[in-house]
Tab-separated table of C-alpha atoms and ligand atoms in Angstrom:
chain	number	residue	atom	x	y	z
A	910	UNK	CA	-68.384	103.038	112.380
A	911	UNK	CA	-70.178	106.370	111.986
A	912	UNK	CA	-69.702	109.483	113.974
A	913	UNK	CA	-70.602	113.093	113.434
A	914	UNK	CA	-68.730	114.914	115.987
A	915	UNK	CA	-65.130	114.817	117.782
A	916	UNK	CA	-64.842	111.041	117.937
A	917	UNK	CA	-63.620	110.466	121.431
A	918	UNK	CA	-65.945	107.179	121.457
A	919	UNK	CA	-64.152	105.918	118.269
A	920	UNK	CA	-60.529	106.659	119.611
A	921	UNK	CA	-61.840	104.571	122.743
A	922	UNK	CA	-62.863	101.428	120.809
A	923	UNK	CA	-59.746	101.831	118.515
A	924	UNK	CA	-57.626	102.012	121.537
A	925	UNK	CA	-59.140	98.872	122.918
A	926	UNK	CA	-58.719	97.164	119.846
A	927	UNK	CA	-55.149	97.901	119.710
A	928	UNK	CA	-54.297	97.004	122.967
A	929	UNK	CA	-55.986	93.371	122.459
A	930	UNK	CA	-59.274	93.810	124.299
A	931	UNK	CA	-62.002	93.409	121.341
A	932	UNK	CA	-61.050	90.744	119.133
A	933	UNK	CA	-62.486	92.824	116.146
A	934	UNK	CA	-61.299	95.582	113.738
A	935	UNK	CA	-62.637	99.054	112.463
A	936	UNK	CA	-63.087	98.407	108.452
A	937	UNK	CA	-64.358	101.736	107.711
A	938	UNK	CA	-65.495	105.105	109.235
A	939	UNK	CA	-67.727	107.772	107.549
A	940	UNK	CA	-69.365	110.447	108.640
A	941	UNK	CA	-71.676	113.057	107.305
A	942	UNK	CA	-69.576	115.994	108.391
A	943	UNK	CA	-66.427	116.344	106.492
A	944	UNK	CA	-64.629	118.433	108.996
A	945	UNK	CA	-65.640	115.811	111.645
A	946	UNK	CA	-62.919	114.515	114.208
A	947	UNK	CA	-63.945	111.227	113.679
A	948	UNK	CA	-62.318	111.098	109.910
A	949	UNK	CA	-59.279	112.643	111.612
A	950	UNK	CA	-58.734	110.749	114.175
A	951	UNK	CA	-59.386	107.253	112.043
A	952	UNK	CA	-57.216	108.780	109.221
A	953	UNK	CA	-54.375	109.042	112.043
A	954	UNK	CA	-54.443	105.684	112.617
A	955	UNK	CA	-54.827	104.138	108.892
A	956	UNK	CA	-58.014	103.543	109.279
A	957	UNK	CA	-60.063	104.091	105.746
A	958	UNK	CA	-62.326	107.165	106.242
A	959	UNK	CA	-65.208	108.861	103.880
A	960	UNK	CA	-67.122	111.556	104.107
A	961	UNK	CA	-70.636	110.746	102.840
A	962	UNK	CA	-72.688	113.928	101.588
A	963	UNK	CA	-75.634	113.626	103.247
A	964	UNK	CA	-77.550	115.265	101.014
A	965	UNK	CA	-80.439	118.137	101.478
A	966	UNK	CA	-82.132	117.246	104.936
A	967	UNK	CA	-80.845	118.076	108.212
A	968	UNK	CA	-81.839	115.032	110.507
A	969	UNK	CA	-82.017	112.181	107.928
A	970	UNK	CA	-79.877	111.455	104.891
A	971	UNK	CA	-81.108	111.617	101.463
A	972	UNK	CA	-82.161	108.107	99.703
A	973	UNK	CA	-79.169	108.314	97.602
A	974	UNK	CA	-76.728	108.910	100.621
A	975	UNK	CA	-77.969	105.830	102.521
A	976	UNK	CA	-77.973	104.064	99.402
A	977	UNK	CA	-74.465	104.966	98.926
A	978	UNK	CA	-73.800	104.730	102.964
A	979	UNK	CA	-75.608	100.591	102.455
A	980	UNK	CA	-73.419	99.715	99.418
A	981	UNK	CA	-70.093	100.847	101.414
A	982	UNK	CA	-70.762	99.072	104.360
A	983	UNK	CA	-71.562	95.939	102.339
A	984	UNK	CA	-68.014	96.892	100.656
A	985	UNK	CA	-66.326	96.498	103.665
A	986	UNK	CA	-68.000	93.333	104.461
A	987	UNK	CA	-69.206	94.929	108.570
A	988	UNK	CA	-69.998	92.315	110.533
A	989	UNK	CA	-71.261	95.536	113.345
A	990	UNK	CA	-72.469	99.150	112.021
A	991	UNK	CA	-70.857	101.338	115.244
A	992	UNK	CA	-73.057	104.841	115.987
A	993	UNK	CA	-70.653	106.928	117.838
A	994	UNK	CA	-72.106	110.560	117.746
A	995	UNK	CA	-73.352	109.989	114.453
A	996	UNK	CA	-76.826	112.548	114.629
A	997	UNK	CA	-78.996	111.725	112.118
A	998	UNK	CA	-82.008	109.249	111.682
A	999	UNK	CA	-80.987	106.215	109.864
A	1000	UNK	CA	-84.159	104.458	107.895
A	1001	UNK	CA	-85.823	101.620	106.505
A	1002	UNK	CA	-83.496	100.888	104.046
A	1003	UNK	CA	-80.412	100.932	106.255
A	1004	UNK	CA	-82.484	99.404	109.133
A	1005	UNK	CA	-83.411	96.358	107.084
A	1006	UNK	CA	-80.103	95.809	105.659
A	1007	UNK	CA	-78.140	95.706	108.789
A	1008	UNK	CA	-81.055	94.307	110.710
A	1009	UNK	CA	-80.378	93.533	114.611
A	1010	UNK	CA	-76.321	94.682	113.786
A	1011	UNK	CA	-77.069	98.394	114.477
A	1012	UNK	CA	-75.608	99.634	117.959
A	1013	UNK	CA	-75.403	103.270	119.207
A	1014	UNK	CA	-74.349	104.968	122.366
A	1015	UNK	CA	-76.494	107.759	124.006
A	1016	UNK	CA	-75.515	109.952	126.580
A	1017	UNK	CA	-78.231	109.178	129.195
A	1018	UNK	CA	-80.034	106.327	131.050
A	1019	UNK	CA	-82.407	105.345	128.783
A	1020	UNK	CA	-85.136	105.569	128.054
A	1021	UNK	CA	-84.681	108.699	130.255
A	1022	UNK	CA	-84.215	111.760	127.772
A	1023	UNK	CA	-83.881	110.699	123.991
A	1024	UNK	CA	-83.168	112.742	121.217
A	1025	UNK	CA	-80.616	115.663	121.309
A	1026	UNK	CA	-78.463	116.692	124.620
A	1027	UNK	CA	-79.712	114.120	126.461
A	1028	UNK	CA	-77.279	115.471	128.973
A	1029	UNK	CA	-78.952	118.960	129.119
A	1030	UNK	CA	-82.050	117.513	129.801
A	1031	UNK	CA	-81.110	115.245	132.383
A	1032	UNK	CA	-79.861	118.555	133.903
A	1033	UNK	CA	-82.938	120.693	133.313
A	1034	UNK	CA	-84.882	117.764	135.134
A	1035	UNK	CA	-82.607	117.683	137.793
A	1036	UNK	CA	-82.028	114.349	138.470
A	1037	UNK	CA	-79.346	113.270	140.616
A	1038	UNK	CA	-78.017	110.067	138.598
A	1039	UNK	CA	-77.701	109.977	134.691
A	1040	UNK	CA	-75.737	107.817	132.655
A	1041	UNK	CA	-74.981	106.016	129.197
A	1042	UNK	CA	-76.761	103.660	127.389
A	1043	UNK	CA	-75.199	101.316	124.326
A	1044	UNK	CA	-78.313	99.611	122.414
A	1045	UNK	CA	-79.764	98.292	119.478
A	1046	UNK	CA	-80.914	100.469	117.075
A	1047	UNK	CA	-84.545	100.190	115.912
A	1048	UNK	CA	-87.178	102.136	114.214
A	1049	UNK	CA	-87.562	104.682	116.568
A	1050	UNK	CA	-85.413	107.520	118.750
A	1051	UNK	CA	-83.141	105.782	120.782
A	1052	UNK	CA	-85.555	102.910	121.613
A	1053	UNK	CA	-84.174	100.510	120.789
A	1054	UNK	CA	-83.047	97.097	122.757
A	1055	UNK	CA	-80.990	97.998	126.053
A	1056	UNK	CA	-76.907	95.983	126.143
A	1057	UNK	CA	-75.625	98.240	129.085
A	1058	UNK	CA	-75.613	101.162	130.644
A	1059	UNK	CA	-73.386	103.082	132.989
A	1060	UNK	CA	-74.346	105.724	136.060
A	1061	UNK	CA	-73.156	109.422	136.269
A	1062	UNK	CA	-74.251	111.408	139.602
A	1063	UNK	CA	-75.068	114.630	138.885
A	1064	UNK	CA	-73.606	117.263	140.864
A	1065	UNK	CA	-74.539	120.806	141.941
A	1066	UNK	CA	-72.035	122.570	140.306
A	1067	UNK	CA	-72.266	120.592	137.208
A	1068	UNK	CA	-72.757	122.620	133.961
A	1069	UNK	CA	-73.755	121.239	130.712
A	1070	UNK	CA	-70.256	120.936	129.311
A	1071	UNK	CA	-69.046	119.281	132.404
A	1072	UNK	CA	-71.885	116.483	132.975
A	1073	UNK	CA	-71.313	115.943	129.358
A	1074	UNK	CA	-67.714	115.393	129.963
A	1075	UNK	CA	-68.429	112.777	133.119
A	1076	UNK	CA	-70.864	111.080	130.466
A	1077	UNK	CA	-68.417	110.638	128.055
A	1078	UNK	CA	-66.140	109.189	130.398
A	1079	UNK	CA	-68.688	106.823	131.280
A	1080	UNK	CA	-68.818	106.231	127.818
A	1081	UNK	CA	-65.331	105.385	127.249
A	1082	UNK	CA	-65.627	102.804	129.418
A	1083	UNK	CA	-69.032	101.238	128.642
A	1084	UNK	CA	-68.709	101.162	124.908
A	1085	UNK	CA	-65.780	99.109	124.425
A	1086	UNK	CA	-66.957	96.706	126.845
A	1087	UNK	CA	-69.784	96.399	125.114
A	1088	UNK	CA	-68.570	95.890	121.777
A	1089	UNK	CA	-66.118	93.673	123.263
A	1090	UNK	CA	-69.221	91.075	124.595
A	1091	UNK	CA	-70.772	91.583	121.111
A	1092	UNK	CA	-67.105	90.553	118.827
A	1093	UNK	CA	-66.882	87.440	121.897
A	1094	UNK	CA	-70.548	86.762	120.664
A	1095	UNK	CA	-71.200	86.775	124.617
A	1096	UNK	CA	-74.663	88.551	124.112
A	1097	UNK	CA	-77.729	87.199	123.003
A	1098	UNK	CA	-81.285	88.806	122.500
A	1099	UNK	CA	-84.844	87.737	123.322
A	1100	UNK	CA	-87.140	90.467	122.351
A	1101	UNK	CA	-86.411	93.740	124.154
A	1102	UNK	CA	-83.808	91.670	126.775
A	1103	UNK	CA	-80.155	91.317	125.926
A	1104	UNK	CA	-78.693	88.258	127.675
A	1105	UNK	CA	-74.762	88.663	129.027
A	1106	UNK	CA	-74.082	85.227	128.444
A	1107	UNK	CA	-70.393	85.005	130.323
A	1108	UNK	CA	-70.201	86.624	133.252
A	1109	UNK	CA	-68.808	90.183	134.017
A	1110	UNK	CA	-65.062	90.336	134.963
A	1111	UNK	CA	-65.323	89.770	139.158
A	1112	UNK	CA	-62.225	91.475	139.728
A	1113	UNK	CA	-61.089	95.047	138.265
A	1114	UNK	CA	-62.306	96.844	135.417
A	1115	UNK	CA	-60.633	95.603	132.010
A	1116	UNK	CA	-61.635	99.002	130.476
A	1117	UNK	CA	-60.035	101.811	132.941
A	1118	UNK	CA	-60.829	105.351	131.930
A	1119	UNK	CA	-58.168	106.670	129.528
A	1120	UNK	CA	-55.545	109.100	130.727
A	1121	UNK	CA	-56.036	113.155	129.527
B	1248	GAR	C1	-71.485	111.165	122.701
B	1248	GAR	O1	-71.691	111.747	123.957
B	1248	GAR	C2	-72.677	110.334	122.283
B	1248	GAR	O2	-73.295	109.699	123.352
B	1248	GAR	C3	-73.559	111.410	121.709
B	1248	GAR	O3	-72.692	112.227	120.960
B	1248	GAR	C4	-71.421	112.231	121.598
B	1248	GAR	C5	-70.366	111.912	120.554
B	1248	GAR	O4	-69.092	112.085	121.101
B	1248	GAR	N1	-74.577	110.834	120.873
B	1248	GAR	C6	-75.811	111.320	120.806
B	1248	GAR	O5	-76.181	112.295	121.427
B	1248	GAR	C7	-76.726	110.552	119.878
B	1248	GAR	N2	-78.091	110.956	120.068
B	1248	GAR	P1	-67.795	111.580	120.322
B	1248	GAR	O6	-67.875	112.119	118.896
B	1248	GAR	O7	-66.665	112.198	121.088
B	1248	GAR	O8	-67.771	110.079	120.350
């Protein structure tokens, strides 16, 4: 898993994981920023955490980096490389290596404000209904094949820091689910669709929001 930030969407997925509802495991989590909450939060709960120097660029990493960032992964033996919050541009190299195994979460209803603070701009649009989107990653900004997404209204008084918030609720909830259908092997791709093979829970939601 890689993150970049506080790591709330990792603790979710770990949480899930412990309490039996992804039959998977988190083999590794590394993050460009070594202060990140990510590391902490993994480190708290035994998982093994790196920080990878990313090297001299500010939205990519250097070659050597995602060399380095390839060869630990392959370490680990990841069935799933896990973006949670991880903000930089992952390339070729990495692309090709973990080819269709890539999935990220972005704060918005694709492909409805990519890029940074999707959030913000959903905002500074003023739309009524955003959301959160879990896909595959591909070549481009956050363009990648759609798994699922999840609505957030927008309200009046709604700031930045508190749509964000709603979002990552929304994430909390979506993500796990989603990696859960991918560890099942319930999804399945053809092209830009991704098939939900079983069929959605009809009763209750197995992935209630966490409590503050
Ligand atoms: C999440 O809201 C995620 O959607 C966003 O960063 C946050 C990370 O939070 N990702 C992006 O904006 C990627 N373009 P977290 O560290 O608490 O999981």
């Amino acid at each position: 898993m890689l993150g970049s930030g506080q790591g709330s969407n990792f603790v979710a997925i770990a949480e899930a994981i412990a309490a039996g509802k992804i039959p998977a495991e988190v083999a590794l989590v590394l993050s460009d920023v070594e202060s990140s909450g990510i590391l902490t939060q993994a480190r708290q709960r035994g998982i093994p955490a790196s920080y990878l120097p990313p090297g001299k660029y500010r939205t990519k990493l250097e070659e050597d980096a995602e060399r380095s960032l390839v060869a630990q992964l392959q370490a680990a033996e990841v069935d799933l490389v896990l973006l949670a919050g991880f903000m930089r541009v992952l390339k070729g190299e990495f692309l090709k290596a973990f080819e269709g195994r890539i999935v990220n979460i972005h704060p918005s209803l694709l492909p409805c404000f990519p890029g940074l603070h999707a959030w913000k701009q959903a905002l500074d649009y003023g739309v009524k209904v955003t959301g959160c989107t879990v896909h595959f990653v591909d070549a481009g900004i956050d363009s990648g094949a759609i798994i699922g997404q999840q609505t957030v209204p927008v309200l009046d008084r709604d700031t930045p820091e508190s749509l964000h918030q709603r979002i990552h609720q929304a994430e909390h909830e979506l993500y796990p689910r989603c990696v859960a259908a991918l560890a099942r092997g319930e999804i399945s791709v053809q092209g830009r669709l991704v098939l939900w093979n079983a069929p959605a829970p009809k009763y209750g939601n197995p992935f209630p929001p966490r409590q503050p």
